[in-house]
Coordinates of C-alpha atoms (C1' of nucleotides) in Angstrom, one line a residue:
Chain M
X1 CA 0.1 -0.3 -0.4
X2 CA 1.5 3.9 -0.6
X3 CA 1.6 5.8 2.2
X4 CA 1.7 9.7 2.7
X5 CA 5.6 9.3 2.5
X6 CA 6.6 7.2 -0.2
X7 CA 4.3 9.5 -2.3
X8 CA 5.1 13.3 -0.8
X9 CA 8.6 11.5 -2.1
X10 CA 8.0 10.8 -5.1
X11 CA 6.9 13.9 -5.4
X12 CA 9.4 15.7 -4.0
X13 CA 11.8 14.3 -6.7
X14 CA 9.2 16.5 -8.9
X15 CA 9.3 19.5 -7.2
X16 CA 12.0 21.8 -7.8
X17 CA 12.6 24.3 -10.3
X18 CA 15.8 22.0 -12.2
X19 CA 15.3 19.0 -11.3
X20 CA 11.8 19.9 -13.5
X21 CA 13.7 21.7 -15.5
X22 CA 16.5 18.0 -15.8
X23 CA 13.2 16.0 -16.5
X24 CA 12.3 17.6 -19.2
X25 CA 14.6 17.7 -21.0
X26 CA 15.2 14.7 -20.6
X27 CA 12.2 13.9 -21.6
X28 CA 13.5 13.5 -25.8
X29 CA 14.4 9.8 -24.5
X30 CA 17.7 10.8 -24.6
X31 CA 21.1 9.8 -22.3
X32 CA 22.5 13.8 -21.1
X33 CA 26.2 14.3 -19.6
X34 CA 25.5 15.7 -16.5
X35 CA 27.8 18.8 -17.2
X36 CA 24.7 19.2 -20.0
X37 CA 22.3 19.3 -17.6
X38 CA 24.1 21.9 -15.3
X39 CA 24.0 24.4 -17.8
X40 CA 21.1 23.8 -19.8
X41 CA 19.3 24.0 -15.9
X42 CA 21.9 26.9 -15.3
X43 CA 23.2 26.0 -11.9
X44 CA 26.6 24.9 -10.6
X45 CA 27.8 21.4 -12.0
X46 CA 27.9 20.1 -8.2
X47 CA 24.6 21.3 -8.1
X48 CA 23.3 19.5 -10.1
X49 CA 25.4 16.8 -9.1
X50 CA 23.3 16.4 -5.8
X51 CA 19.7 16.7 -8.4
X52 CA 20.6 13.6 -10.3
X53 CA 21.6 11.4 -7.2
X54 CA 18.1 12.1 -6.0
X55 CA 16.7 11.2 -9.0
X56 CA 18.8 8.6 -9.5
X57 CA 18.2 7.3 -6.5
X58 CA 14.9 7.9 -6.5
X59 CA 14.0 5.5 -9.6
X60 CA 13.8 8.2 -11.7
X61 CA 16.5 8.3 -14.0
X62 CA 19.2 6.4 -14.6
X63 CA 22.9 6.3 -15.3
X64 CA 24.9 5.2 -17.2
X65 CA 28.7 6.1 -16.6
X66 CA 31.6 5.8 -20.0
X67 CA 35.6 7.0 -19.4
X68 CA 34.3 10.6 -17.2
X69 CA 31.3 11.6 -18.7
X70 CA 28.4 10.7 -16.6
X71 CA 25.6 10.0 -19.0
X72 CA 21.4 9.8 -17.6
X73 CA 18.0 9.0 -18.9
X74 CA 15.3 8.5 -17.5
X75 CA 15.1 5.1 -16.5
X76 CA 11.7 3.9 -18.3
X77 CA 8.3 4.8 -20.1
X78 CA 6.8 5.3 -16.9
X79 CA 9.2 7.3 -15.1
X80 CA 8.4 10.1 -19.6
X81 CA 4.8 9.1 -18.4
X82 CA 5.3 10.1 -15.3
X83 CA 6.2 13.6 -16.5
X84 CA 4.5 14.3 -19.6
X85 CA 1.7 13.3 -17.2
X86 CA 2.2 15.9 -14.8
X87 CA 3.1 18.7 -18.0
X88 CA -0.2 17.6 -19.6
X89 CA -2.2 19.6 -16.8
X90 CA -0.3 22.8 -16.6
X91 CA -1.8 23.7 -20.1
X92 CA -5.5 23.4 -20.3
X93 CA -6.2 25.3 -22.5
X94 CA -8.6 24.1 -25.5
X95 CA -7.1 25.9 -28.1
X96 CA -4.0 28.4 -27.7
X97 CA -4.0 30.0 -31.0
X98 CA -1.4 32.0 -29.5
X99 CA -1.2 34.2 -33.4
X100 CA 1.9 35.3 -34.3
X101 CA 4.3 34.0 -32.1
X102 CA 7.3 33.0 -33.4
X103 CA 10.0 31.7 -31.8
X104 CA 10.7 29.2 -34.3
X105 CA 12.4 26.5 -32.1
X106 CA 9.5 26.8 -30.4
X107 CA 7.4 26.4 -34.0
X108 CA 9.3 23.6 -34.7
X109 CA 8.3 22.1 -31.7
X110 CA 5.2 22.7 -32.2
X111 CA 4.9 21.0 -35.4
X112 CA 7.7 18.1 -34.4
X113 CA 9.5 15.8 -32.1
X114 CA 10.1 13.5 -30.6
X115 CA 7.8 12.7 -27.0
X116 CA 10.1 10.0 -25.3
X117 CA 10.5 7.4 -28.1
X118 CA 7.7 8.5 -29.8
X119 CA 5.8 11.1 -31.9
X120 CA 5.0 14.1 -31.3
X121 CA 3.8 18.0 -31.5
X122 CA 0.9 18.8 -35.2
X123 CA 2.6 15.3 -36.6
X124 CA 2.3 13.3 -33.9
X125 CA -1.5 14.4 -33.3
X126 CA -1.4 13.5 -37.4
X127 CA -0.2 10.3 -37.4
X128 CA -3.1 9.4 -34.9
X129 CA -5.4 11.8 -36.7
X130 CA -4.6 9.7 -39.6
X131 CA -4.6 6.1 -38.2
X132 CA -7.5 6.1 -36.7
X133 CA -9.5 7.7 -39.9
X134 CA -7.8 4.2 -41.3
X135 CA -8.9 2.2 -38.9
X136 CA -5.8 1.2 -37.2
X137 CA -6.9 2.7 -34.3
X138 CA -10.0 2.8 -31.5
X139 CA -10.1 6.2 -30.4
X140 CA -13.4 6.7 -29.6
X141 CA -14.3 4.3 -27.3
X142 CA -9.9 4.5 -25.3
X143 CA -7.2 3.9 -27.2
X144 CA -6.6 1.0 -28.5
X145 CA -4.8 -0.1 -32.1
X146 CA -6.7 -2.6 -33.9
X147 CA -6.0 -5.9 -35.5
X148 CA -5.8 -4.2 -38.6
X149 CA -3.9 -1.8 -37.3
X150 CA -2.2 -4.7 -35.9
X151 CA -1.0 -6.4 -39.0
X152 CA 0.0 -3.0 -40.5
X153 CA 2.0 -1.9 -38.2
X154 CA 4.0 -5.6 -38.3
X155 CA 3.9 -5.0 -41.2
X156 CA 6.2 -2.2 -41.0
X157 CA 8.6 -3.3 -38.5
X158 CA 8.9 -7.0 -39.1
X159 CA 8.4 -7.8 -35.6
X160 CA 5.2 -9.0 -34.2
X161 CA 4.1 -6.8 -32.4
X162 CA 3.3 -7.5 -28.4
X163 CA 2.8 -6.0 -25.1
X164 CA 4.5 -6.7 -22.2
X165 CA 4.8 -3.9 -19.0
X166 CA 4.0 -1.3 -21.8
X167 CA 0.5 -1.5 -23.1
X168 CA 0.7 -2.1 -27.3
X169 CA -1.1 1.5 -27.7
X170 CA -1.4 3.9 -25.4
X171 CA -3.2 7.6 -25.8
X172 CA -0.3 11.0 -24.1
X173 CA -1.2 13.9 -23.5
X174 CA -0.1 16.4 -26.2
X175 CA 1.6 19.2 -24.3
X176 CA 1.2 21.6 -27.7
X177 CA -2.0 20.5 -29.3
X178 CA -4.1 19.4 -26.8
X179 CA -4.6 15.9 -28.0
X180 CA -3.6 12.5 -27.5
X181 CA -1.0 10.9 -29.9
X182 CA 0.2 7.5 -30.0
X183 CA 2.2 6.3 -27.6
X184 CA 3.4 3.1 -26.0
X185 CA 4.7 -0.2 -27.7
X186 CA 3.4 0.4 -31.6
X187 CA 3.7 4.4 -31.7
X188 CA 7.3 3.8 -30.0
X189 CA 8.1 1.3 -33.3
X190 CA 6.4 3.6 -35.4
X191 CA 8.6 6.6 -34.9
X192 CA 11.9 3.6 -34.5
X193 CA 11.3 3.0 -38.2
X194 CA 10.2 6.4 -39.0
X195 CA 13.9 7.3 -38.7
X196 CA 15.9 4.6 -39.6
X197 CA 13.7 4.9 -43.4
X198 CA 14.6 8.5 -42.7
X199 CA 10.6 9.5 -43.1
X200 CA 11.4 11.7 -41.0
X201 CA 14.6 13.4 -39.5
X202 CA 16.1 15.2 -36.6
X203 CA 16.4 18.5 -37.2
X204 CA 19.4 19.6 -35.4
X205 CA 20.7 17.9 -31.5
X206 CA 16.6 18.8 -29.9
X207 CA 14.3 16.7 -30.0
X208 CA 12.2 18.3 -32.6
X209 CA 11.9 17.1 -35.9
X210 CA 10.7 17.8 -39.6
X211 CA 8.6 15.2 -41.9
X212 CA 11.1 14.2 -45.9
X213 CA 9.2 13.9 -48.6
X214 CA 9.7 10.9 -48.7
X215 CA 8.0 10.1 -45.5
X216 CA 4.9 12.0 -47.0
X217 CA 4.5 9.4 -49.9
X218 CA 5.3 6.5 -47.3
X219 CA 2.7 8.2 -44.4
X220 CA 0.5 9.1 -46.9
X221 CA 0.1 5.5 -48.6
X222 CA 0.5 3.7 -45.7
X223 CA -2.2 5.6 -43.2
X224 CA -3.7 8.4 -45.2
X225 CA -1.9 10.5 -43.6
X226 CA -2.5 13.8 -45.9
X227 CA 1.2 15.4 -44.4
X228 CA -0.6 19.3 -46.4
X229 CA -2.5 20.3 -43.0
X230 CA 0.5 20.4 -41.5
Chain Q
X1 CA 4.4 25.2 -23.5
X2 CA 5.6 24.3 -19.8
X3 CA 7.6 25.5 -17.8
X4 CA 10.0 23.7 -14.9
X5 CA 8.8 26.1 -12.6
X6 CA 5.0 25.5 -13.3
X7 CA 6.1 21.9 -13.0
X8 CA 8.6 21.8 -10.1
X9 CA 4.8 23.9 -7.6
X10 CA 2.7 21.4 -9.0
X11 CA 4.7 18.4 -8.3
X12 CA 5.7 20.3 -4.8
X13 CA 1.4 20.6 -4.5
X14 CA 2.2 16.8 -3.4
X15 CA 5.5 16.9 -1.8
X16 CA 4.9 16.8 1.5
X17 CA 3.9 13.3 3.3
X18 CA 0.5 16.0 5.4
X19 CA -0.5 17.1 0.9
X20 CA 0.1 13.4 0.5
X21 CA -1.7 12.4 2.8
X22 CA -4.9 14.7 1.9
X23 CA -4.6 14.0 -1.0
X24 CA -4.6 10.2 -1.3
X25 CA -7.5 10.0 1.3
X26 CA -9.8 12.1 -1.5
X27 CA -9.2 9.7 -4.2
X28 CA -12.7 8.1 -1.9
X29 CA -13.7 10.8 -4.6
X30 CA -15.9 12.3 -1.5
X31 CA -15.4 15.5 -0.1
X32 CA -14.4 15.9 4.3
X33 CA -13.9 18.6 6.0
X34 CA -11.2 20.2 6.8
X35 CA -10.7 19.4 10.8
X36 CA -11.6 15.6 9.3
X37 CA -8.6 15.7 7.0
X38 CA -6.6 16.9 10.4
X39 CA -7.3 14.5 12.1
X40 CA -6.1 11.8 9.5
X41 CA -3.0 13.3 8.8
X42 CA -2.8 13.8 12.6
X43 CA -1.8 17.4 12.3
X44 CA -3.1 20.6 13.8
X45 CA -6.4 22.6 12.7
X46 CA -4.3 25.4 10.8
X47 CA -1.9 23.1 9.2
X48 CA -4.3 21.9 7.9
X49 CA -5.9 25.0 6.6
X50 CA -2.5 25.5 4.9
X51 CA -2.4 22.7 3.2
X52 CA -5.8 22.9 1.7
X53 CA -5.1 26.6 1.3
X54 CA -2.0 25.6 -1.0
X55 CA -3.9 23.1 -3.1
X56 CA -7.0 24.6 -3.4
X57 CA -5.0 27.6 -4.9
X58 CA -3.1 24.4 -6.6
X59 CA -5.8 23.5 -8.6
X60 CA -6.0 19.7 -7.8
X61 CA -8.9 21.0 -5.3
X62 CA -12.5 22.7 -5.0
X63 CA -14.0 23.4 -1.8
X64 CA -17.8 24.6 -0.7
X65 CA -18.3 26.1 2.2
X66 CA -20.9 24.3 4.0
X67 CA -22.2 27.1 6.7
X68 CA -19.1 26.6 9.4
X69 CA -18.0 23.5 7.4
X70 CA -15.4 23.9 4.1
X71 CA -15.2 20.4 2.3
X72 CA -13.3 19.8 -0.1
X73 CA -12.5 17.0 -3.0
X74 CA -11.0 16.5 -5.6
X75 CA -10.8 18.4 -8.9
X76 CA -11.5 16.1 -11.1
X77 CA -10.7 13.0 -12.9
X78 CA -8.1 13.7 -13.5
X79 CA -6.3 15.1 -10.7
X80 CA -7.5 12.3 -9.4
X81 CA -5.7 9.6 -11.9
X82 CA -2.7 12.3 -11.1
X83 CA -2.2 10.8 -8.4
X84 CA -3.6 6.9 -9.0
X85 CA -0.5 7.9 -11.2
X86 CA 2.3 9.1 -9.4
X87 CA 1.6 6.2 -6.2
X88 CA 1.1 3.5 -9.2
X89 CA 5.0 3.3 -9.6
X90 CA 5.3 3.1 -5.7
X91 CA 4.4 -0.5 -6.2
X92 CA 6.4 -1.7 -8.3
X93 CA 6.2 -6.0 -7.4
X94 CA 4.0 -7.8 -9.8
X95 CA 2.3 -10.0 -7.4
X96 CA 2.7 -9.1 -3.7
X97 CA 2.1 -12.3 -2.2
X98 CA 2.5 -10.8 1.7
X99 CA 1.2 -14.7 3.3
X100 CA -1.5 -13.7 6.3
X101 CA -1.2 -10.2 6.8
X102 CA -4.3 -9.6 7.7
X103 CA -4.9 -6.4 8.2
X104 CA -8.7 -6.6 7.8
X105 CA -9.0 -3.1 7.6
X106 CA -6.6 -2.8 4.3
X107 CA -8.0 -6.6 3.6
X108 CA -11.6 -5.0 2.9
X109 CA -10.2 -2.3 0.5
X110 CA -8.0 -4.8 -1.3
X111 CA -11.0 -6.9 -1.6
X112 CA -13.4 -4.2 -3.7
X113 CA -13.3 -0.2 -3.2
X114 CA -13.9 2.2 -5.4
X115 CA -11.1 4.3 -6.6
X116 CA -12.4 8.3 -7.4
X117 CA -15.7 7.3 -9.5
X118 CA -15.0 3.7 -10.5
X119 CA -14.7 0.2 -8.9
X120 CA -11.1 -1.3 -7.7
X121 CA -9.5 -3.7 -5.8
X122 CA -9.7 -7.7 -6.7
X123 CA -13.3 -6.7 -7.1
X124 CA -12.4 -3.7 -10.1
X125 CA -9.9 -5.9 -11.9
X126 CA -12.1 -9.3 -11.6
X127 CA -14.9 -6.9 -13.4
X128 CA -12.8 -4.9 -15.9
X129 CA -11.4 -9.1 -16.5
X130 CA -15.4 -10.5 -17.1
X131 CA -15.6 -8.0 -20.0
X132 CA -12.6 -8.4 -21.7
X133 CA -13.4 -12.3 -21.5
X134 CA -16.7 -11.1 -22.4
X135 CA -16.4 -9.1 -25.2
X136 CA -17.5 -5.7 -24.2
X137 CA -13.7 -3.8 -23.5
X138 CA -10.2 -4.7 -26.0
X139 CA -7.5 -4.9 -22.7
X140 CA -5.0 -6.2 -26.2
X141 CA -4.8 -3.8 -28.6
X142 CA -4.7 -1.5 -25.7
X143 CA -7.8 -0.2 -23.4
X144 CA -10.6 1.0 -25.2
X145 CA -14.7 0.5 -25.2
X146 CA -15.8 -1.7 -28.3
X147 CA -19.1 -1.3 -29.5
X148 CA -20.6 -4.4 -28.2
X149 CA -19.3 -3.1 -24.5
X150 CA -20.6 0.1 -25.8
X151 CA -24.2 -1.5 -26.4
X152 CA -24.3 -3.4 -22.8
X153 CA -23.6 -0.6 -21.0
X154 CA -25.7 1.9 -22.3
X155 CA -28.6 -0.7 -22.1
X156 CA -27.2 -0.8 -17.5
X157 CA -27.7 2.8 -17.2
X158 CA -31.0 4.0 -19.8
X159 CA -28.4 6.9 -20.9
X160 CA -25.9 6.4 -24.2
X161 CA -22.2 7.3 -22.7
X162 CA -20.8 9.6 -24.9
X163 CA -16.7 10.4 -24.2
X164 CA -15.9 14.5 -23.8
X165 CA -13.1 15.5 -22.0
X166 CA -13.0 12.1 -20.6
X167 CA -12.8 9.8 -22.4
X168 CA -15.2 6.4 -22.6
X169 CA -12.6 3.9 -20.6
X170 CA -9.2 4.4 -19.8
X171 CA -6.8 1.8 -17.9
X172 CA -6.3 3.0 -14.3
X173 CA -3.6 1.0 -12.6
X174 CA -5.0 -0.8 -9.6
X175 CA -2.8 -0.3 -6.3
X176 CA -3.5 -3.3 -4.9
X177 CA -3.7 -6.0 -7.7
X178 CA -1.2 -4.2 -10.7
X179 CA -3.6 -4.9 -13.1
X180 CA -5.5 -2.1 -14.4
X181 CA -9.2 -1.9 -13.9
X182 CA -11.7 -0.2 -15.7
X183 CA -11.6 3.9 -15.2
X184 CA -13.2 6.9 -18.0
X185 CA -16.6 7.4 -18.5
X186 CA -17.6 3.4 -18.9
X187 CA -16.3 2.3 -15.6
X188 CA -17.7 6.0 -13.4
X189 CA -21.4 5.0 -14.5
X190 CA -20.6 1.3 -14.6
X191 CA -20.3 1.9 -10.9
X192 CA -22.7 4.5 -10.3
X193 CA -25.9 1.9 -11.0
X194 CA -24.1 -0.4 -8.6
X195 CA -24.4 1.2 -6.5
X196 CA -28.2 2.7 -7.3
X197 CA -28.9 -1.0 -8.2
X198 CA -26.9 -2.3 -4.7
X199 CA -25.2 -4.3 -7.1
X200 CA -22.6 -3.3 -4.4
X201 CA -22.3 -1.9 -0.4
X202 CA -20.0 0.2 0.7
X203 CA -18.9 -0.4 4.1
X204 CA -18.8 2.2 7.0
X205 CA -18.4 5.1 5.9
X206 CA -14.8 4.5 3.5
X207 CA -14.0 3.6 0.6
X208 CA -14.2 0.0 0.9
X209 CA -17.5 -2.3 -0.7
X210 CA -18.9 -5.2 -0.9
X211 CA -20.2 -7.4 -3.4
X212 CA -23.6 -8.3 -2.8
X213 CA -25.4 -11.4 -3.4
X214 CA -28.1 -9.5 -5.5
X215 CA -25.4 -7.7 -7.0
X216 CA -23.8 -11.3 -8.3
X217 CA -26.0 -12.7 -10.3
X218 CA -26.3 -9.1 -12.4
X219 CA -23.2 -9.2 -12.8
X220 CA -23.0 -13.2 -13.8
X221 CA -25.8 -12.7 -16.5
X222 CA -24.9 -8.9 -18.0
X223 CA -20.1 -9.3 -18.0
X224 CA -20.0 -13.4 -16.4
X225 CA -18.2 -12.3 -13.8
X226 CA -17.3 -15.4 -11.3
X227 CA -18.6 -13.7 -7.7
X228 CA -15.9 -17.2 -7.1
X229 CA -12.5 -16.0 -7.8
X230 CA -12.3 -13.1 -4.9
Chain K
dG1 C1' -27.8 36.4 24.3
dC2 C1' -23.7 32.7 25.3
dA3 C1' -21.6 29.2 25.4
dA4 C1' -19.1 25.5 22.2
dC5 C1' -17.3 24.4 17.7
dG6 C1' -15.1 24.5 13.0
dG7 C1' -12.3 27.0 11.4
dT8 C1' -9.0 31.4 10.2
dT9 C1' -4.9 34.3 11.1
dC10 C1' -0.8 35.3 13.1
dG11 C1' 3.7 35.1 15.1
dG12 C1' 8.2 32.6 16.1
dC13 C1' 10.0 28.1 15.9
dG14 C1' 12.9 24.6 13.6
dC15 C1' 14.7 22.2 10.0
dC16 C1' 15.4 20.9 5.9
dG17 C1' 17.4 21.5 0.8
dG18 C1' 19.2 24.2 -2.7
dC19 C1' 23.0 27.0 -3.9
dC20 C1' 27.7 27.9 -4.0
dG21 C1' 32.9 27.6 -4.3
dA22 C1' 36.8 24.8 -2.8
dA23 C1' 39.6 21.2 -3.0
dG24 C1' 39.5 16.8 -4.8
dC25 C1' 39.1 12.5 -8.0
dT26 C1' 39.4 10.4 -11.9
dT27 C1' 39.2 10.4 -16.9
dC28 C1' 41.2 12.2 -21.3
dG29 C1' 44.6 13.8 -24.8
dC30 C1' 48.9 15.3 -26.5
Chain S
dG1 C1' 53.6 11.7 -17.3
dC2 C1' 51.5 15.8 -17.4
dG3 C1' 48.0 19.6 -17.3
dA4 C1' 43.0 20.2 -19.0
dA5 C1' 38.4 18.0 -18.0
dG6 C1' 34.1 16.1 -16.3
dC7 C1' 32.6 15.1 -12.2
dT8 C1' 32.4 15.0 -7.4
dT9 C1' 32.7 15.5 -2.3
dC10 C1' 31.8 18.8 1.9
dG11 C1' 31.2 23.2 4.1
dG12 C1' 28.9 26.5 5.0
dC13 C1' 25.1 30.2 4.2
dC14 C1' 21.6 31.3 3.5
dG15 C1' 15.8 31.4 2.8
dG16 C1' 11.8 28.8 2.4
dC17 C1' 8.3 25.3 4.9
dG18 C1' 5.7 23.0 7.4
dC19 C1' 4.5 22.8 12.3
dC20 C1' 2.3 24.4 16.6
dG21 C1' -0.3 27.2 19.9
dA22 C1' -2.7 31.2 21.1
dA23 C1' -6.3 35.1 19.4
dC24 C1' -10.1 35.7 16.2
dC25 C1' -13.7 35.5 13.5
dG26 C1' -19.0 33.2 12.2
dT27 C1' -21.9 29.5 12.9
dT28 C1' -25.1 26.5 15.7
dG29 C1' -27.5 25.2 19.2
dC30 C1' -29.0 26.2 23.7

DNA sequence: GCAACGGTTCGGCGCCGGCCGAAGCTTCGC
DNA sequence: GCGAAGCTTCGGCCGGCGCCGAACCGTTGC
């Protein structure tokens, strides 16, 4: 049984601005070095060390030491999901409609990005809706991959899709779009395939991604995605 | 865009043992008075007042003043879900198998309870699995109510089931069972019907519930629930 | 009216924890 | 080897916050 103390300790891991910044940065699913995170969060390396210790001890992060670097990343998908769930609660507006606030970096992020290990942003939402429209996802009754969708994704990835500890499909509320996009095993495999086949490519070193011309036609054929609406 | 400061502030609401105890108590979905919560958490009334202020200001709780009482309860289902999600991460063991730790109060809770506004515990999990077995829920591809399940539930509640801001069906990870049980609109309507039709009754004033003989036969006929395995 | 009761406000206390810089340790490049 | 770089440990500072009790306010019951 979960005690109040345990719950408070877990929440306490994220209840600090510096640690929160670290976790948000790590939402890209990749491993960062301690120094990168310290600079990102704007604190001294020694301070970052302490925070990373707490986050690792709390099970939210895992570390991998490699030479003189210490890489950390989110421990698992459920850790990422927890942070996403909290962050989702911070954006209660249904449709932003923010006019011409053309901060290009964040505009690129809104257009398309990875969220831990799957696609998000307008691209992720559009892919999800195209799949729903093509009968691959049931989004009315909840959020589930249909048998047809399973067949299609299996043909893409080659390997059989099986739910393990992680569900096959799960809706992940999008920060910027306030709509659900596909997460879970299916979302991860699709994102993996999209990156290896160069349907999407990363922009710079961040988590923003861009749909390539090849990806545009491939996704149109596969799931009926209309890239024009992006 | 969610900032680290916002995230930290939200997490900070739960990052205190007293506030966490309050939120866990409120997970039963009902309204508690400030004094009840103070006694439950073991702090002075003045201390409870401050905590409740913070939780209300943070949007996690709503208050309703009635005479000299101040009732608080969780603001919405997403607040309950957030707390559930955090609590679920605290029980990483797949199968407890705790032997004969017969703390009767918690045993009753494990057997059956309400979780915000739907059924949980062994009862909630058994209902969910019976519905999956009867073809009303798709739990392989994710978590969704099938058209057949929608028909059955509509016949039970009379009113049409429609997803709004809240999904029709959603899996909610059970604290004690570590399996998913049915939440979302469908879970809430089913629980509501089960309580009004006396398929289940509350035990005392807490969140524990018990399956009645009438409920046993009704749920056997409706979803093929085998009450013997409870 | 008056007392009892629930809740709130305020002041004060003490501790926890976040921050930094200095010193030290390990690894890497040369 | 030797210096530079990445990281960690330690000590010390300081602010925030959780706690309580006392005084106060509004409601309820007699």
